[in-house]
Short mmCIF file of C-alpha atoms and ligand atoms in Angstrom, two decimals:
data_model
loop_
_atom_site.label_atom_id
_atom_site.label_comp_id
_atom_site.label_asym_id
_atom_site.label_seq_id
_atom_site.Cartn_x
_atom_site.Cartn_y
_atom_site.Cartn_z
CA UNK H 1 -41.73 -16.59 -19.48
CA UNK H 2 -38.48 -16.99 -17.33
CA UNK H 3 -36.72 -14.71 -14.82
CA UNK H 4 -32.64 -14.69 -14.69
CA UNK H 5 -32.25 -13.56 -10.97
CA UNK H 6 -28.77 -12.87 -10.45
CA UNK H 7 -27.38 -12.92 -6.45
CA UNK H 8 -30.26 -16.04 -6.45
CA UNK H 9 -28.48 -17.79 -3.22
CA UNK H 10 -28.52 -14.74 -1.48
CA UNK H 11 -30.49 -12.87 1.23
CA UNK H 12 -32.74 -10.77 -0.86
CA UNK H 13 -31.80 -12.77 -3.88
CA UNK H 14 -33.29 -15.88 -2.14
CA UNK H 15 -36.38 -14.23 -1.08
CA UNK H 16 -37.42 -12.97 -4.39
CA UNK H 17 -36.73 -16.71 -6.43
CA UNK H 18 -38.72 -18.21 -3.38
CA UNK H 19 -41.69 -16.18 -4.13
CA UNK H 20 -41.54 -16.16 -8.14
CA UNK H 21 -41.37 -20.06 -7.85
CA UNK H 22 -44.32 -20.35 -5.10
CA UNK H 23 -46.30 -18.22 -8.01
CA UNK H 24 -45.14 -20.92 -10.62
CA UNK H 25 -42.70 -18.68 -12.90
CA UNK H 26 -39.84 -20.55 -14.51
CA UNK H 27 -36.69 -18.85 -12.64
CA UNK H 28 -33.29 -19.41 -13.51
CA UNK H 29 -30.86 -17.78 -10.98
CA UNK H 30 -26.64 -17.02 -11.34
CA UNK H 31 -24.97 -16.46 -8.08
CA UNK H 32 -21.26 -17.14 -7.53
CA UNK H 33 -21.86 -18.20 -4.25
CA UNK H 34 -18.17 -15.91 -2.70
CA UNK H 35 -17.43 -16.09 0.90
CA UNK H 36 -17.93 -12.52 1.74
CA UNK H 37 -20.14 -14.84 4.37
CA UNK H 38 -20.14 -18.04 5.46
CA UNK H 39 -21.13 -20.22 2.19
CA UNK H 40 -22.90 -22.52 3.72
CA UNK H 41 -25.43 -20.17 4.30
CA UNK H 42 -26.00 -19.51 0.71
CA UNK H 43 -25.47 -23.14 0.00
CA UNK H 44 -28.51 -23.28 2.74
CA UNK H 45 -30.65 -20.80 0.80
CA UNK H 46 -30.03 -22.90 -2.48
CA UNK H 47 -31.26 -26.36 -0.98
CA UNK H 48 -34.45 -24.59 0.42
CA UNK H 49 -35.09 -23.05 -3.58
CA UNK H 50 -34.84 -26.00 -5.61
CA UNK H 51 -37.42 -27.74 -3.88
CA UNK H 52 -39.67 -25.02 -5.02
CA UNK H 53 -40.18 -26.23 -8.51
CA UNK H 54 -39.19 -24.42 -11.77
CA UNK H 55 -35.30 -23.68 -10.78
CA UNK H 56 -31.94 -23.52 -12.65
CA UNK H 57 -28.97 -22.88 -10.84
CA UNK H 58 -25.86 -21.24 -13.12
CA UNK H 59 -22.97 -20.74 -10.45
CA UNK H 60 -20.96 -18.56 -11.79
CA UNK H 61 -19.76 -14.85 -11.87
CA UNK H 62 -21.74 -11.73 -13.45
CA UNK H 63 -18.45 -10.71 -14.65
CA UNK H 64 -17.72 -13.57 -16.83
CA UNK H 65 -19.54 -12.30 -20.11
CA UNK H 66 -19.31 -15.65 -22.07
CA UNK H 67 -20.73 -17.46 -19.29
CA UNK H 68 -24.21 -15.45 -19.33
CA UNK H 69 -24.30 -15.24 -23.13
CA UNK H 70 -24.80 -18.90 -23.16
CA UNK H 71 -26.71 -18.29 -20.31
CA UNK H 72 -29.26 -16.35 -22.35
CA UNK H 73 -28.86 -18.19 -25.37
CA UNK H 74 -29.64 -21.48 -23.43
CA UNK H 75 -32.80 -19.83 -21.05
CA UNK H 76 -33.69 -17.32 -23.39
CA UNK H 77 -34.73 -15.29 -20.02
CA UNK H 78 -37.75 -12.47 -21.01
CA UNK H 79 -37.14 -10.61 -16.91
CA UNK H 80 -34.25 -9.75 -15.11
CA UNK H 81 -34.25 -9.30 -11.70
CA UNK H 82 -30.58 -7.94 -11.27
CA UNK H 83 -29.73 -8.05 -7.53
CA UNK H 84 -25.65 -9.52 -7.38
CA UNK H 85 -23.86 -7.29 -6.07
CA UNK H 86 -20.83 -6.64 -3.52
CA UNK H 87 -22.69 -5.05 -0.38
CA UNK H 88 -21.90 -3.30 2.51
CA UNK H 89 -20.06 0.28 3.04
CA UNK H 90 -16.94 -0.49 4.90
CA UNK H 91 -15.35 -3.62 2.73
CA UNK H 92 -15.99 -1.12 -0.15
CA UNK H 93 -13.42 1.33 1.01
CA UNK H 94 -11.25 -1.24 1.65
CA UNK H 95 -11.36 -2.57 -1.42
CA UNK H 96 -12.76 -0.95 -4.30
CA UNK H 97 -11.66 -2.91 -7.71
CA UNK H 98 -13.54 -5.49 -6.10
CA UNK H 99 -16.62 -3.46 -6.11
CA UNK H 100 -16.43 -1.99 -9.34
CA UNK H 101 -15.66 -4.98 -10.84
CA UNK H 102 -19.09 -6.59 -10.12
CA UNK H 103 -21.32 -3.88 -8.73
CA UNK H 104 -20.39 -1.94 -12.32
CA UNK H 105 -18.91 -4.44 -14.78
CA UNK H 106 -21.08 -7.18 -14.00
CA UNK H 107 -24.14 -4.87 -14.45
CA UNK H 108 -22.91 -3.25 -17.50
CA UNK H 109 -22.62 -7.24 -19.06
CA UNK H 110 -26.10 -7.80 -18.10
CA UNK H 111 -27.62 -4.46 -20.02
CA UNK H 112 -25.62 -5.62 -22.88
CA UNK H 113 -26.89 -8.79 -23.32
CA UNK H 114 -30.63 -7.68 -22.06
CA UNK H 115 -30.25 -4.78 -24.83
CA UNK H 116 -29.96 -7.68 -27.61
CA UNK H 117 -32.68 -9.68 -26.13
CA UNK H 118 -36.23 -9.83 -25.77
CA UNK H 119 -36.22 -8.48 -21.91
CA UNK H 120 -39.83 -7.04 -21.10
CA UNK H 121 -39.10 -5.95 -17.33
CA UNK H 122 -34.99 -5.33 -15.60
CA UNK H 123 -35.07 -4.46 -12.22
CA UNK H 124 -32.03 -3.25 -11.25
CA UNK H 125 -31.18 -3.38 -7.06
CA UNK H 126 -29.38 0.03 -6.27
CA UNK H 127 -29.07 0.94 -2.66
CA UNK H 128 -30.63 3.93 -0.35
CA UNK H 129 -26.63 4.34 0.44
CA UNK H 130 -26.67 6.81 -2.59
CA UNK H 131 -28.61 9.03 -0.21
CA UNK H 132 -25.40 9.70 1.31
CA UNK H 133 -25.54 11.94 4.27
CA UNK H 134 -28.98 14.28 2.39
CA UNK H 135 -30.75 16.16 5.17
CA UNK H 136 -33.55 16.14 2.83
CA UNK H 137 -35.71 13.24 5.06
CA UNK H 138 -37.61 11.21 4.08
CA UNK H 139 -35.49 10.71 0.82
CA UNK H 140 -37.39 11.01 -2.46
CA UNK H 141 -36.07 9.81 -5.39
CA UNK H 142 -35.09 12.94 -7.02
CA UNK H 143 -32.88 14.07 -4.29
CA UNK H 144 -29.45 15.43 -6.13
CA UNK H 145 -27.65 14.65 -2.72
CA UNK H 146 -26.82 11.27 -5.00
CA UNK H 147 -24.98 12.81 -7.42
CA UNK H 148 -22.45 13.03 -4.02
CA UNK H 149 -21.94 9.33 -2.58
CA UNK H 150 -19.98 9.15 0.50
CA UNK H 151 -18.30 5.15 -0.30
CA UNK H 152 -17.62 3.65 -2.76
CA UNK H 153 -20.27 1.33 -3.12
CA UNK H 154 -22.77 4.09 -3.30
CA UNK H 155 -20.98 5.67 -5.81
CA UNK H 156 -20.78 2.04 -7.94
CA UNK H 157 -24.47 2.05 -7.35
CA UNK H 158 -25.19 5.18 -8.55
CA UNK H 159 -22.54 4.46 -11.41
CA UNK H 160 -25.20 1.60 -12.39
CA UNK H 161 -28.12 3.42 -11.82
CA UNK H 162 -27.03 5.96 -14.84
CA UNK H 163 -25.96 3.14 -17.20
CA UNK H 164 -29.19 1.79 -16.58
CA UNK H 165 -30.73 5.44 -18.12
CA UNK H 166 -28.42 4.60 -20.87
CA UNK H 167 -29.68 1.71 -22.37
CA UNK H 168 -33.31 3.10 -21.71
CA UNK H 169 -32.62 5.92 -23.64
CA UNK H 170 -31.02 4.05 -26.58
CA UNK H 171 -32.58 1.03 -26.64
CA UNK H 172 -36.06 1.44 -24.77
CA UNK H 173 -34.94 -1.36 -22.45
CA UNK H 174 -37.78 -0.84 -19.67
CA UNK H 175 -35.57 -0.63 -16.27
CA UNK H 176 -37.51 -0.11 -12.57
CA UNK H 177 -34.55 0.95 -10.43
CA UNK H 178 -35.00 0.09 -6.38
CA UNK H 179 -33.83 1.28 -3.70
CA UNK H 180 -33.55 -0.41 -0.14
CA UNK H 181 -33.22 0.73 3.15
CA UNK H 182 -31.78 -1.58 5.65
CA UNK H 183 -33.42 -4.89 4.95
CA UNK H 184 -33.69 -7.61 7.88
CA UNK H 185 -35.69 -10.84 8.71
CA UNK H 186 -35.05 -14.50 7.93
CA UNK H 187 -31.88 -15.40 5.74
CA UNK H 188 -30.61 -11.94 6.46
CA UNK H 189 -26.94 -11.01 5.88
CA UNK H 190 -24.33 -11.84 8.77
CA UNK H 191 -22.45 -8.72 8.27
CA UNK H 192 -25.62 -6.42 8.94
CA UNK H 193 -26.20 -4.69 12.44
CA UNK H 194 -29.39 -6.69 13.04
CA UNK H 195 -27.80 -10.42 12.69
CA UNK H 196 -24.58 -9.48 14.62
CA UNK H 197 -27.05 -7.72 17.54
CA UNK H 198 -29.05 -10.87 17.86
CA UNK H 199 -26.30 -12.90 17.42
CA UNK H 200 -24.03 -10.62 20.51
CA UNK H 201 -27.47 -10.56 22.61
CA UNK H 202 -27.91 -14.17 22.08
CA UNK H 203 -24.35 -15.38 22.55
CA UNK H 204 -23.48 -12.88 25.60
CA UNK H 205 -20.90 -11.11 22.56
CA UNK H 206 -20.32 -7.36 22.84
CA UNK H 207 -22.52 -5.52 20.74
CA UNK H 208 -20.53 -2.46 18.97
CA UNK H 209 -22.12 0.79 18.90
CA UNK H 210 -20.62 3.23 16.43
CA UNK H 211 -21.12 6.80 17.46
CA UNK H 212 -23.77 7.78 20.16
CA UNK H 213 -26.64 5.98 19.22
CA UNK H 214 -28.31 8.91 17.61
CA UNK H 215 -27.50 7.39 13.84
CA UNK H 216 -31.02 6.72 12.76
CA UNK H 217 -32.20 3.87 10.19
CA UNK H 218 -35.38 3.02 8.14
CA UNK H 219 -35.39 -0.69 9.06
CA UNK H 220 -37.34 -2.72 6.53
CA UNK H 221 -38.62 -6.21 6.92
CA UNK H 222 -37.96 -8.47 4.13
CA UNK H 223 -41.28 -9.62 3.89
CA UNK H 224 -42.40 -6.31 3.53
CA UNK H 225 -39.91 -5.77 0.90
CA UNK H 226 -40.29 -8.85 -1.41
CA UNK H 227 -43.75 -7.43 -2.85
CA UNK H 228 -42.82 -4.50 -4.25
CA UNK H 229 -39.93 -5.88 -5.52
CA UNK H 230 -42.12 -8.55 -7.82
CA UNK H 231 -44.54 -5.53 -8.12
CA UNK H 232 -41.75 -3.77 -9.95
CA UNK H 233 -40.54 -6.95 -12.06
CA UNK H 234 -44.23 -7.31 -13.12
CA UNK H 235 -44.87 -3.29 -14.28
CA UNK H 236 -42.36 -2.15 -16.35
CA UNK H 237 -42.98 1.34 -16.79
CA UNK H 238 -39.89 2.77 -18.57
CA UNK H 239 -37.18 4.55 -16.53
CA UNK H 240 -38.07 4.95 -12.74
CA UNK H 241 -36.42 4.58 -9.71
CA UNK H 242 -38.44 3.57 -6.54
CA UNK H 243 -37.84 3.79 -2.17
CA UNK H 244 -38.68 0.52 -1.09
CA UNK H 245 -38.32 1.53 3.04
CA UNK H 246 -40.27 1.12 5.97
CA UNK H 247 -40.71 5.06 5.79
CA UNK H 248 -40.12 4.91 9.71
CA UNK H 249 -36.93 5.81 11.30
CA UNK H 250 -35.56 3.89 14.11
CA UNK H 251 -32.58 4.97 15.88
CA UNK H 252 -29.37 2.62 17.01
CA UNK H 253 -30.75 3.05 21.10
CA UNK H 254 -34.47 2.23 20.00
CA UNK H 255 -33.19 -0.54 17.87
CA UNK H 256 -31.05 -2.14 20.92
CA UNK H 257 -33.57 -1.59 23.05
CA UNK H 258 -36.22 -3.91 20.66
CA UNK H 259 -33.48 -6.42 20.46
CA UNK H 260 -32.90 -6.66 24.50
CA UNK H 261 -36.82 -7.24 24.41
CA UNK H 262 -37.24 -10.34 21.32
CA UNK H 263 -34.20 -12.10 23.00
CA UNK H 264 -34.74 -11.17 26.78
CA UNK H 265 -31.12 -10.63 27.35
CA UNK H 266 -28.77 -7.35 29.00
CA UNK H 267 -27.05 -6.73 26.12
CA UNK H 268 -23.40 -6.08 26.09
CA UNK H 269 -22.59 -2.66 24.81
CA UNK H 270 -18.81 -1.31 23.68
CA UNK H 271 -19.36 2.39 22.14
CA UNK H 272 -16.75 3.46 19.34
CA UNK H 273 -16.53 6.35 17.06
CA UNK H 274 -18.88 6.79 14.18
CA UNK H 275 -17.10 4.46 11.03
CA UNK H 276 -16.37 6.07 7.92
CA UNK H 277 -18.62 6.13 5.03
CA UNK H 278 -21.54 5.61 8.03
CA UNK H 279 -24.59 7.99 7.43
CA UNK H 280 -26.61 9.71 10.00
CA UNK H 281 -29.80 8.83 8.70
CA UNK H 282 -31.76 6.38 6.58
CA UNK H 283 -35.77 7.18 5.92
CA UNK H 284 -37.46 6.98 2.60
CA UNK H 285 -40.36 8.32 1.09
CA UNK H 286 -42.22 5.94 -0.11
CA UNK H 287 -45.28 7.49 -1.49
CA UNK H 288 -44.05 6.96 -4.99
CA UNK H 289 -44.00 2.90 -4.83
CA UNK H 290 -47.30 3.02 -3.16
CA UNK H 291 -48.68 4.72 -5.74
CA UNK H 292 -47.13 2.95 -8.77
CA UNK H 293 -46.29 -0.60 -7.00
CA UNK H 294 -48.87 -0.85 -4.77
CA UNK H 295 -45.70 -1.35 -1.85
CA UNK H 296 -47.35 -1.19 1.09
CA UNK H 297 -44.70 -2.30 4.01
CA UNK H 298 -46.53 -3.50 7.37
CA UNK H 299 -44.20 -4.82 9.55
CA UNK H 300 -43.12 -3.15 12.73
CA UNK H 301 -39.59 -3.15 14.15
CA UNK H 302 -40.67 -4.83 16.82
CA UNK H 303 -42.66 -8.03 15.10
CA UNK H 304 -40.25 -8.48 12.75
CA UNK H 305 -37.23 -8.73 14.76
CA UNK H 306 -39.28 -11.10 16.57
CA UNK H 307 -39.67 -13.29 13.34
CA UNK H 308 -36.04 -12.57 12.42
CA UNK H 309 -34.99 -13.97 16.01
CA UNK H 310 -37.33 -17.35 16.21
CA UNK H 311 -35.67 -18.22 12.59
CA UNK H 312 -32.58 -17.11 13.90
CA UNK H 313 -32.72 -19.56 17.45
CA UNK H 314 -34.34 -22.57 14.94
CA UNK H 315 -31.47 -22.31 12.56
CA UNK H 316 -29.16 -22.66 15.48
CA UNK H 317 -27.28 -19.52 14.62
CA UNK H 318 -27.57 -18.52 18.47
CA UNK H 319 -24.85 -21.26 19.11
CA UNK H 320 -21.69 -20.51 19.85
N1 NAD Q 401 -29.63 -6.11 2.48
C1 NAD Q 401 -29.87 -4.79 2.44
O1 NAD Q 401 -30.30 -4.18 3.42
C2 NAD Q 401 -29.62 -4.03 1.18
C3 NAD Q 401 -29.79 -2.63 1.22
C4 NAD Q 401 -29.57 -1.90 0.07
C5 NAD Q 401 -29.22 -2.54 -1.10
N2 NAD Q 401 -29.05 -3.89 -1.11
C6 NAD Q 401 -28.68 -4.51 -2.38
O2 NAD Q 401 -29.47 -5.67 -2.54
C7 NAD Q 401 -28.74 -6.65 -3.25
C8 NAD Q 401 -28.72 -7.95 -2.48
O3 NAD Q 401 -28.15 -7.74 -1.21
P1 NAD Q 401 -28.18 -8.85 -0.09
O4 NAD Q 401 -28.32 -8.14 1.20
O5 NAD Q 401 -29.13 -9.91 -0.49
O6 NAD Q 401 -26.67 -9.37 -0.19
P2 NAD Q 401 -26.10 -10.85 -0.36
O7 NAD Q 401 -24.62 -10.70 -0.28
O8 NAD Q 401 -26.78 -11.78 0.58
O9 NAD Q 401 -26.52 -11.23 -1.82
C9 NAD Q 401 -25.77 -10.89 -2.96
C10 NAD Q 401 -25.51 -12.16 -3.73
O10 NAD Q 401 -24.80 -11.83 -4.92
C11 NAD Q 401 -23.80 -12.78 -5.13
N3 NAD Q 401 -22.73 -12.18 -5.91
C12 NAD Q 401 -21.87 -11.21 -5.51
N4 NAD Q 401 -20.99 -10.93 -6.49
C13 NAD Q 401 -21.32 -11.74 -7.54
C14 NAD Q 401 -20.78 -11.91 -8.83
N5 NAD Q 401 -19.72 -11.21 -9.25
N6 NAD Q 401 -21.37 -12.81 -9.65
C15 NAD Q 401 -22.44 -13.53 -9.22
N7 NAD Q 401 -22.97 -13.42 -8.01
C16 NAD Q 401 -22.43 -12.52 -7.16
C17 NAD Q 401 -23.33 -13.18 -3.74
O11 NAD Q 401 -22.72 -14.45 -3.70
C18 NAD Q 401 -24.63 -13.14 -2.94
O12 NAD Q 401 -25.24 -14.40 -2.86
C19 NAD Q 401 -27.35 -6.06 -3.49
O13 NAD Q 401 -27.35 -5.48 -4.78
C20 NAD Q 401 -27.24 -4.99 -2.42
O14 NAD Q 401 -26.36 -3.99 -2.82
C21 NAD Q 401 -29.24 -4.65 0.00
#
């Protein structure tokens, strides 16, 4: 049995290979290792995963269909754990080709080939951004407030989240869908509000706070996260779709206020207007995963920024 995880040299990418190879599964991960970040980071995540064991490394680009046919023909992979993608909200309205191009074509190549294959489990990483701004909270999967994404990468990740019912339907391919909510901890993504706050705190940066503070967010610590993930790899079900959250909702002054505390620092605060494309609110549901995945997050805000921040300071990513 082998797993292709695609976005393998990133944050949650990384996470996920590190604990299918600590279990002993053969892995095999494709990442094309861009600079929306600094690469070495990446190139850090890499080094740390091939000393795990059973690990191939294909760089190369989801969009480049030849490249994972021979991939498949050469690994013959039986899983997919789909998580490349273009993230974050604002670079999406900036530039959307970009978006589509990998969020939508690069999935689309992957149900292809997995619709030919022998693939017994594809989990497909979607995004609670499809939530948009729904006032149904928490958000349960069947909320129709995603058929109306407010950026553009919601609205590629809902574009693949309906493909993916596609090649269900028409070729029984068995697809878990997941959704997460604002994932932090160790390896986490430089671009996301908890790396830049420690980072500000730590540094004595200015922290920017878009809007008044109110905008609330179902923080979620990767370690939490990683479990139900595998969970969902290892019980395919059919078609479902699945909140992997905290479930608790944390707004921006309660989360500054637990940063000022793991770092011990005044923080530096510059308010600006809400951003485009920004939601008011993030908080899942999550009774569904516990139930089928047995997802059952632990962490609180508090103790995992704490972990997040000791990694953080031994990394050296408090320098200047
Ligand atoms: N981090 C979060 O809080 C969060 C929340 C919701 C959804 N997600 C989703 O989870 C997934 C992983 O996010 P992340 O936070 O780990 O981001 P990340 O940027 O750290 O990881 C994505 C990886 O995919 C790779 N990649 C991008 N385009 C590619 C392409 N065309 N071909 C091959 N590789 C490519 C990148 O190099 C990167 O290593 C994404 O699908 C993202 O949309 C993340």
């Amino acid at each position: 049995m082998s797993t292709l995880v695609t976005g393998a040299a990133g944050f949650l990418g990384s996470h996920v290979v590190e604990t299918l190879l600590r279990r002993g599964d053969t892995v095999v991960g494709i990442d094309n290792v861009n600079d929306y970040y600094p690469v070495h980071l990446k190139r850090n995540n890499l080094e740390l995963l091939k000393e795990l064991g059973n690990f191939t490394f294909i760089e190369g680009d989801i969009t480049d269909l030849p490249l994972l046919e021979d991939s498949f023909r050469k690994f013959k992979p039986t899983r997919i754990a789909h998580i490349a993608a273009r993230a974050g909200v604002r670079p999406s309205i900036a530039d959307p080709l970009l978006y589509s191009d990998t969020n939508i074509t690069g999935t689309l190549n992957l149900l292809e080939l997995s619709k030919q294959g022998d693939i017994e489990s594809f989990v497909l990483t979607s995004s609670s951004s499809v939530y948009g701004n729904s006032t149904a909270i928490p958000f349960k999967e069947e909320d129709s407030a995603t058929d109306k994404p407010i950026s553009q990468y919601a609205a590629t990740k809902k574009a693949t989240e309906l493909l993916a019912y596609t090649y269900f339907h028409l070729y029984g391919l068995p697809i878990n869908i997941i959704r997460p909510f604002t994932l932090y901890g160790p390896r986490g993504r430089p671009d996301m509000a908890p790396w830049l706050f420690l980072k500000a705190a730590l540094t004595g940066g200015v922290i920017k706070q878009f809007g008044d503070g109110s905008t609330r967010r179902d923080y979620t610590f990767i370690g939490d996260f990683v479990p139900g993930f595998v969970a969902a790899l290892d019980r395919p079900m059919g078609y479902e779709i699945f909140n992997l959250g905290n479930s608790e909702t944390v707004s921006l002054k309660e989360m500054l206020q637990v940063v000022s505390e793991v770092t011990g620092k005044e923080l530096n605060i510059e308010l600006l207007p809400m951003q485009p494309g920004d939601v008011e609110c993030t908080n899942a549901d999550i009774s569904k995963a516990r139930a089928k995945l047995g997802y059952n997050p632990q962490t609180p805000l508090k103790e995992g920024m704490a972990i997040f921040h000791d990694w953080f300071v031994s990394e050296g990513h408090h320098n200047l």
